[in-house]
Coordinates of N, CA and C in Angstrom, one line a residue:
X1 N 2.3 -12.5 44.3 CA 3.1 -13.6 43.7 C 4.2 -13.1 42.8
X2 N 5.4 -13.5 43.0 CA 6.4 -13.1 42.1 C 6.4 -14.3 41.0
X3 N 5.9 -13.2 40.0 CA 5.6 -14.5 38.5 C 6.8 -14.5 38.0
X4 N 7.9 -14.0 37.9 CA 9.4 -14.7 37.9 C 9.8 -15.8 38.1
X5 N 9.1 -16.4 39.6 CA 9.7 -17.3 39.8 C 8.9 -18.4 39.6
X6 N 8.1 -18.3 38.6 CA 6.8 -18.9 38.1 C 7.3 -19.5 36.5
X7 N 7.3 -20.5 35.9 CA 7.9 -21.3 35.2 C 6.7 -21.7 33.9
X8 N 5.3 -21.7 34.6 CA 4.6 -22.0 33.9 C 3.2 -20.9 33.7
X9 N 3.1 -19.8 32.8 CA 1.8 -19.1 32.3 C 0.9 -19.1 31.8
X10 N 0.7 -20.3 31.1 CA 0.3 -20.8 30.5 C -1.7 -20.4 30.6
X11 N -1.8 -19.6 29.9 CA -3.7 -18.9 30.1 C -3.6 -18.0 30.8
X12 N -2.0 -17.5 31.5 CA -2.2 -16.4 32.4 C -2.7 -15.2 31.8
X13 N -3.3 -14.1 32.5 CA -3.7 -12.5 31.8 C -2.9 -11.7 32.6
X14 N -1.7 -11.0 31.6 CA -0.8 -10.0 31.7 C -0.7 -9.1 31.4
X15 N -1.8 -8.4 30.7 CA -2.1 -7.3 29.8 C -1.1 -6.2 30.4
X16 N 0.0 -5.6 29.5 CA 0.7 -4.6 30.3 C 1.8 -4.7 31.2
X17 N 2.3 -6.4 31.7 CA 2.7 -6.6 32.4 C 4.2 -6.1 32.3
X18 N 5.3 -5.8 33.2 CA 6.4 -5.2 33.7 C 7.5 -6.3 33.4
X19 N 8.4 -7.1 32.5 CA 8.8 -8.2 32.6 C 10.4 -8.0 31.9
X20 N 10.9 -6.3 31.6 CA 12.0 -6.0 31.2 C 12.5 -6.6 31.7
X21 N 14.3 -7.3 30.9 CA 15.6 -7.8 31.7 C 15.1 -9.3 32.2
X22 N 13.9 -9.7 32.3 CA 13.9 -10.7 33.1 C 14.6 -12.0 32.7
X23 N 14.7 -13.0 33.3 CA 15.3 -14.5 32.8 C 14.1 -14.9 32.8
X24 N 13.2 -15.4 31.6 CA 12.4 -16.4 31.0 C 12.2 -18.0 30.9
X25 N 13.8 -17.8 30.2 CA 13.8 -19.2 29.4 C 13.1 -20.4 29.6
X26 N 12.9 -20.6 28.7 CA 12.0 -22.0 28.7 C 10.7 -21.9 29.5
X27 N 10.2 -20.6 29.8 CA 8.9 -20.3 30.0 C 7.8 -20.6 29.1
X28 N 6.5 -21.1 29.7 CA 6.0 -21.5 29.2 C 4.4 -20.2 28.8
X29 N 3.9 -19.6 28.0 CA 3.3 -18.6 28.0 C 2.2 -19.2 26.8
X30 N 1.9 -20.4 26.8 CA 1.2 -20.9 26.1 C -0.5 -20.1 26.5
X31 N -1.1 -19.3 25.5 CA -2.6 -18.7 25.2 C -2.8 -18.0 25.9
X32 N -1.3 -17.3 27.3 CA -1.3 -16.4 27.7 C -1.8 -15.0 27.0
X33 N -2.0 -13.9 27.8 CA -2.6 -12.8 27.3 C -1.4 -11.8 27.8
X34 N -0.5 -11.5 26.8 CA 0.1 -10.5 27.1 C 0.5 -9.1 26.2
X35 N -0.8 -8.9 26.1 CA -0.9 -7.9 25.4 C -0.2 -6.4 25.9
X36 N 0.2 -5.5 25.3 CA 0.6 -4.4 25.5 C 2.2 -4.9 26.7
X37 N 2.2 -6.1 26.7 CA 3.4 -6.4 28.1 C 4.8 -5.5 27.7
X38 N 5.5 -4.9 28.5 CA 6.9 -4.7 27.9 C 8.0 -6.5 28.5
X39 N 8.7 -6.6 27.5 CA 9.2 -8.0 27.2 C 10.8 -7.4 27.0
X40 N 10.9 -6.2 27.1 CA 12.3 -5.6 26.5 C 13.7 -6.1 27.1
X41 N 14.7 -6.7 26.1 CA 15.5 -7.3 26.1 C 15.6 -8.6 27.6
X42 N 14.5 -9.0 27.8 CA 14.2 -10.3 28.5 C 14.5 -11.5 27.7
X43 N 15.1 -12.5 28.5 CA 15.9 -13.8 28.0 C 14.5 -14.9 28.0
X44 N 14.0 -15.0 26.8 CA 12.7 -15.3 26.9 C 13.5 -16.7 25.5
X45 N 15.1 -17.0 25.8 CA 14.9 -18.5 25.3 C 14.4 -19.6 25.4
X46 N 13.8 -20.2 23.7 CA 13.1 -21.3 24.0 C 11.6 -21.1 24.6
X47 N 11.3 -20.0 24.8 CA 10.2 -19.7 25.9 C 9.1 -20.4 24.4
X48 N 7.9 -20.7 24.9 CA 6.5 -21.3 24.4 C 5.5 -20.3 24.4
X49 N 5.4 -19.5 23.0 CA 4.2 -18.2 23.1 C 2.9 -19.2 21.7
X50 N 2.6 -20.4 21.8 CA 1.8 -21.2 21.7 C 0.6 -20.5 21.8
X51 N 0.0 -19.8 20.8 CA -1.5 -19.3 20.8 C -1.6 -18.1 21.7
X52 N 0.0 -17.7 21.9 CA -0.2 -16.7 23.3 C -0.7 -15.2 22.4
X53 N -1.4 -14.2 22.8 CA -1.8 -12.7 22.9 C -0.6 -11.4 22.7
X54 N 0.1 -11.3 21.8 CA 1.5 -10.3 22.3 C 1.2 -8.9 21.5
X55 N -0.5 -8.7 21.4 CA -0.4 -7.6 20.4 C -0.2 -6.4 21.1
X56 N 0.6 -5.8 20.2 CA 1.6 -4.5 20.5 C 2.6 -4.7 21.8
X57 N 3.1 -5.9 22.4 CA 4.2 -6.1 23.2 C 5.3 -5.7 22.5
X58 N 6.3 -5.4 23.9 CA 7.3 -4.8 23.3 C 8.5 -5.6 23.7
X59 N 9.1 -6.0 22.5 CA 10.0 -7.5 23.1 C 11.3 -6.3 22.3
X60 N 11.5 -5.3 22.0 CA 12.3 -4.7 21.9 C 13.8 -5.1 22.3
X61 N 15.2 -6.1 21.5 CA 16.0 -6.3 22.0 C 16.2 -7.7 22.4
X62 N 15.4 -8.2 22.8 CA 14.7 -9.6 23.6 C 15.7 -10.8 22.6
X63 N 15.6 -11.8 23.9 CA 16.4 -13.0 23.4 C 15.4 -13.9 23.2
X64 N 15.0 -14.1 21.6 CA 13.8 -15.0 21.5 C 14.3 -16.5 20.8
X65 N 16.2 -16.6 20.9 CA 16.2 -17.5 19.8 C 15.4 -18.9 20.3
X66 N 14.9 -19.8 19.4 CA 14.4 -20.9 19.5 C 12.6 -20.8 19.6
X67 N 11.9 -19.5 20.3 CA 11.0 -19.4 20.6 C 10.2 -20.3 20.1
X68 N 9.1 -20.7 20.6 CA 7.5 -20.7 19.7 C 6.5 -20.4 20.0
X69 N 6.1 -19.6 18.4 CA 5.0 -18.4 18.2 C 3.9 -18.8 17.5
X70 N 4.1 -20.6 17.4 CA 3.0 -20.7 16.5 C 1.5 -20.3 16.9
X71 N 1.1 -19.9 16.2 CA -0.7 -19.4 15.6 C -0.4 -18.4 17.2
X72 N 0.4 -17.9 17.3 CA 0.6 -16.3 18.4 C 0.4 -15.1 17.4
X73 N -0.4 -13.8 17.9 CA -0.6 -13.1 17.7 C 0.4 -11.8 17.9
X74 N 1.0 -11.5 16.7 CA 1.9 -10.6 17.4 C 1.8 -8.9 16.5
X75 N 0.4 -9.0 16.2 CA 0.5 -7.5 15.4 C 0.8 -6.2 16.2
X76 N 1.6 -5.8 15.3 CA 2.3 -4.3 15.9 C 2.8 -4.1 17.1
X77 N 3.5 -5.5 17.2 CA 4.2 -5.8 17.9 C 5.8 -5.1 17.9
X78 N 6.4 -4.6 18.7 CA 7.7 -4.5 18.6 C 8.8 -5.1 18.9
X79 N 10.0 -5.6 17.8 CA 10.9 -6.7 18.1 C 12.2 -6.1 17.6
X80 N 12.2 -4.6 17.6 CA 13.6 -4.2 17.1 C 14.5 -4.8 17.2
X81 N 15.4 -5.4 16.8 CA 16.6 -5.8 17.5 C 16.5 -6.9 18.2
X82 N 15.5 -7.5 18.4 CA 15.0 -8.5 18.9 C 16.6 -10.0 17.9
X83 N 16.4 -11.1 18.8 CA 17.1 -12.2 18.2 C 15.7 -13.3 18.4
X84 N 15.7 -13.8 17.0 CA 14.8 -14.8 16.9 C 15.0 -15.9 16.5
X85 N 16.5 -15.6 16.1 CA 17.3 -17.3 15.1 C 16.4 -18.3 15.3
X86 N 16.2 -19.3 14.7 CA 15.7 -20.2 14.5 C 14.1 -20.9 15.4
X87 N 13.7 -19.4 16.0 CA 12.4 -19.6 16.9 C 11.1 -20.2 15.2
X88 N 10.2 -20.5 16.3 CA 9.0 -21.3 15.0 C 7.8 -20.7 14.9
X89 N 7.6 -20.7 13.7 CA 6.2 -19.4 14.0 C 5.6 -20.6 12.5
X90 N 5.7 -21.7 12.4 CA 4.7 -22.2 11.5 C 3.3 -23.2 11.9
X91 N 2.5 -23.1 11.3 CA 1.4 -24.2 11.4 C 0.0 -23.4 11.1
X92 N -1.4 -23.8 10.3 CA -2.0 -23.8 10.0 C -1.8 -21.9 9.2
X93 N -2.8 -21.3 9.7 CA -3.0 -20.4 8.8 C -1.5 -19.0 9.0
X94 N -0.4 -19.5 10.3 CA 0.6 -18.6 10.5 C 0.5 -17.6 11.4
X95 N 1.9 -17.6 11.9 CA 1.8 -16.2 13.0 C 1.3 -15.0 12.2
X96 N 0.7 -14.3 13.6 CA -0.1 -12.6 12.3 C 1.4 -11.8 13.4
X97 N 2.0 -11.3 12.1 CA 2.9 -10.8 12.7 C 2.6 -8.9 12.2
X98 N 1.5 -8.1 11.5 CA 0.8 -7.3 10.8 C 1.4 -6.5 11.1
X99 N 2.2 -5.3 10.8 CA 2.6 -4.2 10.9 C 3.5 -4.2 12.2
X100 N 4.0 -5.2 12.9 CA 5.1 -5.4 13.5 C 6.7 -4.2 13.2
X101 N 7.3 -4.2 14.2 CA 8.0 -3.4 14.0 C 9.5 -4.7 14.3
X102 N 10.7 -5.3 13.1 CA 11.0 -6.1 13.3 C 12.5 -5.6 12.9
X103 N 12.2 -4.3 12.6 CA 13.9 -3.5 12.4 C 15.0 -4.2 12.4
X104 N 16.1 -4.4 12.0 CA 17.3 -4.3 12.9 C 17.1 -6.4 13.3
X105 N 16.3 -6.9 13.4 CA 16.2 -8.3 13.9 C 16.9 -9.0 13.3
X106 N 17.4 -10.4 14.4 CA 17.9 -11.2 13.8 C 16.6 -12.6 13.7
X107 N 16.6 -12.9 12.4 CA 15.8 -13.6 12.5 C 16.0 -15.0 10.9
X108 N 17.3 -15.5 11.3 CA 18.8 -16.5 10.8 C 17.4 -17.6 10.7
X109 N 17.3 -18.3 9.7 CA 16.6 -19.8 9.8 C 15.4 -19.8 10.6
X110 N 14.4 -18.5 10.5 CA 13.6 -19.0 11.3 C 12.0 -19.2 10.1
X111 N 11.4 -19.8 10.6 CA 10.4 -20.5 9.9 C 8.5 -19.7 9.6
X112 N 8.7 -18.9 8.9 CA 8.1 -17.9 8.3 C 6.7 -18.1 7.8
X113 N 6.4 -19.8 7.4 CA 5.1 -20.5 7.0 C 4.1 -19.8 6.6
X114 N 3.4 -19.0 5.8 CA 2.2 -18.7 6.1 C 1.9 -17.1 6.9
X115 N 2.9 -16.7 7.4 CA 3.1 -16.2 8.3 C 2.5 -14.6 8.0
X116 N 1.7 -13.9 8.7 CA 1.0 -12.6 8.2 C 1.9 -11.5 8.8
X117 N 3.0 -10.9 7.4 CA 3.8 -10.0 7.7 C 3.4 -8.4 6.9
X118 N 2.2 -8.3 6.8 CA 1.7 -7.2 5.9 C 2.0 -6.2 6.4
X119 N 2.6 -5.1 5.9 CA 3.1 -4.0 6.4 C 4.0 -4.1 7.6
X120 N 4.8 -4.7 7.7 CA 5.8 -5.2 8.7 C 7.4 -4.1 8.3
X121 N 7.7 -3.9 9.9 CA 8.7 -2.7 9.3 C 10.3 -4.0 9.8
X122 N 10.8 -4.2 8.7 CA 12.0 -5.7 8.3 C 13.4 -5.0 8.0
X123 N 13.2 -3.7 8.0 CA 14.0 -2.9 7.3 C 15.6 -3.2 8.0
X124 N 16.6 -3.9 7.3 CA 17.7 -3.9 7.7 C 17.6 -5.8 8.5
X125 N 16.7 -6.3 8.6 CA 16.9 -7.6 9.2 C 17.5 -8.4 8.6
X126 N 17.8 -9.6 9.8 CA 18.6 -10.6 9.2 C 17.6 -12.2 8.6
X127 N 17.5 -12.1 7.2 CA 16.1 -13.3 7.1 C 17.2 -14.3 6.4
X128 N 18.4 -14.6 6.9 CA 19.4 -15.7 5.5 C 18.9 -16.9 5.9
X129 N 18.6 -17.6 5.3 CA 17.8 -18.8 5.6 C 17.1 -19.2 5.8
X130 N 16.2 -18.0 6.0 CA 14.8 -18.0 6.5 C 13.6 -19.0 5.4
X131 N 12.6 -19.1 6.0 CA 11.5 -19.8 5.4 C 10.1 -19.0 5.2
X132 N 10.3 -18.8 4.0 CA 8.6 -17.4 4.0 C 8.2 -18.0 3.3
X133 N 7.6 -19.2 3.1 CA 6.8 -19.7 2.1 C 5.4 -19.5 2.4
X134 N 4.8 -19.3 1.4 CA 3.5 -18.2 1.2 C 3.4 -17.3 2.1
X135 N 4.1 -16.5 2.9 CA 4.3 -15.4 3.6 C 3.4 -14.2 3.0
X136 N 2.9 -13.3 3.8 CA 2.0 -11.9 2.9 C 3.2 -11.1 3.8
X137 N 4.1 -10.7 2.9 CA 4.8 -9.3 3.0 C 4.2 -8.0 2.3
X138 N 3.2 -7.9 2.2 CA 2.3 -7.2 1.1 C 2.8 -5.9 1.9
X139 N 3.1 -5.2 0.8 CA 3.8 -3.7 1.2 C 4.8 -3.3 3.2
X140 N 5.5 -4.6 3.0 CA 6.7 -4.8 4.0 C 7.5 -3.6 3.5
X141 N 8.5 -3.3 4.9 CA 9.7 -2.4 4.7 C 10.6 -3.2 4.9
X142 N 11.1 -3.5 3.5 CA 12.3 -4.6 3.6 C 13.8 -4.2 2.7
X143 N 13.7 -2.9 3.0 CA 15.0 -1.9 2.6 C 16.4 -2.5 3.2
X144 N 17.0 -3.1 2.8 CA 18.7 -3.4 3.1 C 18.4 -4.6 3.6
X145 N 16.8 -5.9 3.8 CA 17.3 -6.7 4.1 C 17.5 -7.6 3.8
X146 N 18.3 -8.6 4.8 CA 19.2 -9.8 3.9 C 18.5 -11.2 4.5
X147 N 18.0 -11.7 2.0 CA 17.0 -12.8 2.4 C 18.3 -13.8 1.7
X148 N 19.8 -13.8 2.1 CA 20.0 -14.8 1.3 C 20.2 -16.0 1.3
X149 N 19.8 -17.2 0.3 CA 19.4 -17.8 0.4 C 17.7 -18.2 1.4
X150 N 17.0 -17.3 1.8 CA 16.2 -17.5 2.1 C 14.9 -18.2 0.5
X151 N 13.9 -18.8 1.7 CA 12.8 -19.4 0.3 C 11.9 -18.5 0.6
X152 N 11.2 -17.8 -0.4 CA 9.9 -16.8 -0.7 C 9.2 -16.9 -1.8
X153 N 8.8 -18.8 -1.5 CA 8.3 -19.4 -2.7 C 6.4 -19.0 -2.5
X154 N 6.2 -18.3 -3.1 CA 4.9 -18.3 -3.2 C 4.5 -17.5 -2.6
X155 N 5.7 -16.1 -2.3 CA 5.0 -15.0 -1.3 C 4.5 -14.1 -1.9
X156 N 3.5 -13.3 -0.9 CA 2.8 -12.2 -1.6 C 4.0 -10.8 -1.1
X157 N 4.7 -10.3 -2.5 CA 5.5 -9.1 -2.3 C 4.8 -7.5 -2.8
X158 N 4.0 -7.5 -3.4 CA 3.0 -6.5 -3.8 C 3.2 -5.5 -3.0
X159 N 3.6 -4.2 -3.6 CA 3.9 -3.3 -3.1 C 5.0 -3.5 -2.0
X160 N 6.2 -4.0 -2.1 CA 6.7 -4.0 -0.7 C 8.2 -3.4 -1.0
X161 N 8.9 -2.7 -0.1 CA 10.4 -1.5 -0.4 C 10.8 -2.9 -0.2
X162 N 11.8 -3.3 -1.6 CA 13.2 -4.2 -1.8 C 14.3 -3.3 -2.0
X163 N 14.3 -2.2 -1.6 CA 15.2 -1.2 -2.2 C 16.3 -1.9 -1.4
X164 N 17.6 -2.4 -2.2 CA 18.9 -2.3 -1.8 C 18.8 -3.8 -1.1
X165 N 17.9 -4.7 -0.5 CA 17.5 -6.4 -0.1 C 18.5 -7.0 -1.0
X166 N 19.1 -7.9 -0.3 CA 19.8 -8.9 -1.0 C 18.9 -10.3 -0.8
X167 N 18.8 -10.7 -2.2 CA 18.2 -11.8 -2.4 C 19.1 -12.9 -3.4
X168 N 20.5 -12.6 -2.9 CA 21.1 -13.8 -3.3 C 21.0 -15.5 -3.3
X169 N 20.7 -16.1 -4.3 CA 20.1 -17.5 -4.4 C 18.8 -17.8 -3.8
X170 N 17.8 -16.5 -3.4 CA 17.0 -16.8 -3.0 C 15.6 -17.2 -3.8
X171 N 14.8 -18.0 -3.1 CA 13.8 -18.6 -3.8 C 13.0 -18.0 -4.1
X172 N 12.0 -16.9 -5.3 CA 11.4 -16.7 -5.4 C 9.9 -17.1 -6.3
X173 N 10.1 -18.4 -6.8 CA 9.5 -19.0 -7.6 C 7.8 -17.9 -7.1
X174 N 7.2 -18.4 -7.9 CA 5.6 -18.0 -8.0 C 5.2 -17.0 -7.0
X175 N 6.1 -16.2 -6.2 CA 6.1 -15.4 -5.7 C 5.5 -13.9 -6.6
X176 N 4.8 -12.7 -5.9 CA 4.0 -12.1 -6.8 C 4.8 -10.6 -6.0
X177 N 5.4 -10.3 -7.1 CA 6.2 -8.9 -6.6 C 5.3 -7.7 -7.1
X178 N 4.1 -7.8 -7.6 CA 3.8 -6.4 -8.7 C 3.7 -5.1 -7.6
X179 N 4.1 -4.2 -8.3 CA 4.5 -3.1 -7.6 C 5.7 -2.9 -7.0
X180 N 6.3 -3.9 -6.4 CA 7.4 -3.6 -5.4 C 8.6 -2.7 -6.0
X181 N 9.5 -2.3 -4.7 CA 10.2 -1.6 -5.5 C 11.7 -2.2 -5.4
X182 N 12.3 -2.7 -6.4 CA 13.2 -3.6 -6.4 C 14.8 -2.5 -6.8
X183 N 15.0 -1.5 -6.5 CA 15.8 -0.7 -6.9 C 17.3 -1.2 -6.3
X184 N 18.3 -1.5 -6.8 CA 19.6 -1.6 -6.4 C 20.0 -3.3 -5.2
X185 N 18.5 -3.9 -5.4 CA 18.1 -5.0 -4.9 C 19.2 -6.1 -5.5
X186 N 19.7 -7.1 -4.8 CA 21.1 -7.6 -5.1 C 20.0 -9.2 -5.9
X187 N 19.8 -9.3 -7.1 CA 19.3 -10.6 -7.8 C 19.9 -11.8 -8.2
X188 N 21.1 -11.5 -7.9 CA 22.1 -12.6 -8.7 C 21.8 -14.0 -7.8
X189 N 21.4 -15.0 -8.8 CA 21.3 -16.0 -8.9 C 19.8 -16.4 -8.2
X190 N 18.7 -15.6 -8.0 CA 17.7 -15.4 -7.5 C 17.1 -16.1 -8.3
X191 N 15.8 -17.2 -7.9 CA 15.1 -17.6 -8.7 C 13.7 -17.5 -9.1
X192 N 13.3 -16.8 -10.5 CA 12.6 -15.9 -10.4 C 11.1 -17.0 -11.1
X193 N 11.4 -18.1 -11.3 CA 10.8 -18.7 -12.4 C 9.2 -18.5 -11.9
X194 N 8.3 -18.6 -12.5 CA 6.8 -17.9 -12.7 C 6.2 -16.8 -11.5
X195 N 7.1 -16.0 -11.5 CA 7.0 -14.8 -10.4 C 6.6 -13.7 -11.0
X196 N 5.7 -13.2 -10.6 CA 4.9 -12.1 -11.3 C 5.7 -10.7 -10.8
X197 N 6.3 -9.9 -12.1 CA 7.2 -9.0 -11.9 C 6.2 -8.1 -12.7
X198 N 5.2 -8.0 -12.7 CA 4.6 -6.5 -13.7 C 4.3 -5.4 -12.4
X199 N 4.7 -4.5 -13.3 CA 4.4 -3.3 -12.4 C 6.1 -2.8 -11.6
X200 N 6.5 -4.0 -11.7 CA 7.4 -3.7 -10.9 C 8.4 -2.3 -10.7
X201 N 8.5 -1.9 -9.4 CA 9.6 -0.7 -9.8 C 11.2 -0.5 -10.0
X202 N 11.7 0.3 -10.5 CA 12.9 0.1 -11.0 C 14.1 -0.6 -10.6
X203 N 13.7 -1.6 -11.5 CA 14.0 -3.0 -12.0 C 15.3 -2.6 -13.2
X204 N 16.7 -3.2 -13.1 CA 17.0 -2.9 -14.4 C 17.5 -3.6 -14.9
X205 N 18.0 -3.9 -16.4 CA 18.7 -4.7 -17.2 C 19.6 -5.8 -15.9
X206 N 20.7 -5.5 -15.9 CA 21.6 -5.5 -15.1 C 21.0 -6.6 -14.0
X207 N 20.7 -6.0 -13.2 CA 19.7 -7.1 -12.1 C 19.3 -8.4 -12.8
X208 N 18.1 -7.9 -14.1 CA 17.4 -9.2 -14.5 C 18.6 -10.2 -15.0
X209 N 19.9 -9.5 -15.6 CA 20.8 -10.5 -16.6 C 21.3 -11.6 -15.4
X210 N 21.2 -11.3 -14.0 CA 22.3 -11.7 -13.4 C 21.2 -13.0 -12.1
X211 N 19.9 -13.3 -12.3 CA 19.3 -13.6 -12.0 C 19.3 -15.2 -12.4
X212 N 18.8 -16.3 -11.5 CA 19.1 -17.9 -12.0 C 18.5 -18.4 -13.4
X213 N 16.9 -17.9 -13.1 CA 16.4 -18.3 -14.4 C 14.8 -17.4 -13.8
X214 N 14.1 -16.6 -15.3 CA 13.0 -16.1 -15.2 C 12.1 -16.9 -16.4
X215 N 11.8 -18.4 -16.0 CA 11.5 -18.9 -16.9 C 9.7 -19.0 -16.4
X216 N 8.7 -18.5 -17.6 CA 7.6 -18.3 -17.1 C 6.9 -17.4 -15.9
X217 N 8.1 -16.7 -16.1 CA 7.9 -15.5 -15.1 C 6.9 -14.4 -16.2
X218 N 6.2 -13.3 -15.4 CA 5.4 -12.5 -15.7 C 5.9 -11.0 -16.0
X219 N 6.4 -10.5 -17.1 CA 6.9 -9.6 -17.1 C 5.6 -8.5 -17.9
X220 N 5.7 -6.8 -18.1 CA 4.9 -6.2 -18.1 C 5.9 -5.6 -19.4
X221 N 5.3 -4.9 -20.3 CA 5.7 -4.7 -21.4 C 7.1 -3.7 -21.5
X222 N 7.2 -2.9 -20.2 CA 8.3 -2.0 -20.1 C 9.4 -3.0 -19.6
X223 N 8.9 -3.5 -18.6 CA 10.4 -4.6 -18.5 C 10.9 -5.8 -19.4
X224 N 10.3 -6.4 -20.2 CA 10.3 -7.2 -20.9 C 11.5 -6.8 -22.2
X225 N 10.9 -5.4 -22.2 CA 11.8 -4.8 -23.3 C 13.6 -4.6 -23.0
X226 N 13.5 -4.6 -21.3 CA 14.9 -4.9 -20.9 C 16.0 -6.2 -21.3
X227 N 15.2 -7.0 -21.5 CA 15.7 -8.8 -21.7 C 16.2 -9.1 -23.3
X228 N 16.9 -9.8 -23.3 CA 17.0 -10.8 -24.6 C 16.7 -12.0 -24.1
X229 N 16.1 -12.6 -25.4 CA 15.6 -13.9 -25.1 C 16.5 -15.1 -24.4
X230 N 17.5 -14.6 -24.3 CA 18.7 -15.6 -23.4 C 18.5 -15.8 -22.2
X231 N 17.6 -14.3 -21.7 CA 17.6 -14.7 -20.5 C 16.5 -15.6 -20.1
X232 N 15.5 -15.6 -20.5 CA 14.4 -16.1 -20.3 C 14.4 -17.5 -20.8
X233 N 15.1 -18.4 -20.1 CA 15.3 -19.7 -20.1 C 15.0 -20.3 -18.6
X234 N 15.1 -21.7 -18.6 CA 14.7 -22.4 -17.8 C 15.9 -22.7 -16.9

């Protein structure tokens, strides 16, 4: 069977399967099993990964804009460079996206929900607009990337590299940073209001001054001493 010319996968098992370069789109791969598949720069727009299997696939490059990944499995999964603009990964407990390798991605407005990014390597991606609400970025590599205006209301950031992330006007409300390392991290107009910053790593004056508001935010006795009370308004 040439599964190319096959439109619908839906429960198929492809463990490993050969599917580089291919035209996809609008493929349907709903609770498919395509584990270990290589997917590499395949036009898999719009395509339906609906409960589908993709742990450790290699979508390397891949045209995923529009996708849906809801409640799909995509740990340690590879998506370097991958485009995912506005594909959907929300509903009930979230795509497990766990130690994913998501480098270099474009991933413009896409919908983050819940979504299990723990130890996820983000380093350099594109999240502007994105939606991470209650997201676990828990010790993410998210060095140079850009959340701006993205919402990361209520995300777990604990331990995660913000070294050099721009988080212009982005939503951080009740989001729990302790530990992370927020070094040279772009804050201006970020909103930090009851976001747990203790522990945090080098954090400085400068950054906090230029932030929307850290009103009822959690600061730890070293950083706190950075502030005047001006800042800490609503």
């Amino acid at each position: 069977m040439n599964i190319i010319e096959r439109k619908n996968y839906r429960g198929v098992n492809l463990p490993g399967a050969h599917l580089e370069k291919k035209n996809l789109i609008w493929a349907n791969f709903q609770e498919a099993n395509l584990q270990e598949a290589y997917l590499i720069k395949a036009n898999l727009t719009q395509a339906d990964f609906q409960g589908a299997n993709l742990y450790r696939a290699d979508l390397r490059g891949a045209d995923l804009r529009g996708a849906n990944f809801q409640e799909a499995n995509l740990q340690d999964a590879n998506m370097q460079g991958a485009d995912l603009s506005n594909s959907y990964l929300l509903e009930g407990v979230g795509t497990n996206l766990q130690g994913a390798n998501l480098q270099g991605a474009n991933l413009q407005g896409v919908n983050f929900t819940r979504a299990n990014l723990k130890g996820a390597n983000l380093q350099g991606a594109n999240l502007q607009l994105s939606n991470l609400h209650l997201a676990n970025l828990q010790g993410a590599n998210l060095q140079g990337t850009n959340f701006q205006g993205a919402s990361l209301y209520g995300a777990d950031l604990r331990g995660a590299d913000l070294q050099a992330a721009d988080l212009y006007v982005a939503d951080l409300q009740k989001s729990d940073l302790q530990e992370a390392n927020l070094q040279e991290a772009n804050l201006h107009e970020a909103n930090l209001q009851g976001a747990n910053l203790n522990k945090v790593k080098n954090l400085s004056f400068d950054q906090l001054s230029k932030v929307k508001t850290l009103h009822n935010a959690k600061l730890d006795e070293e950083n706190f001493t950075l502030l005047d009370e001006q800042y800490i308004t609503a």
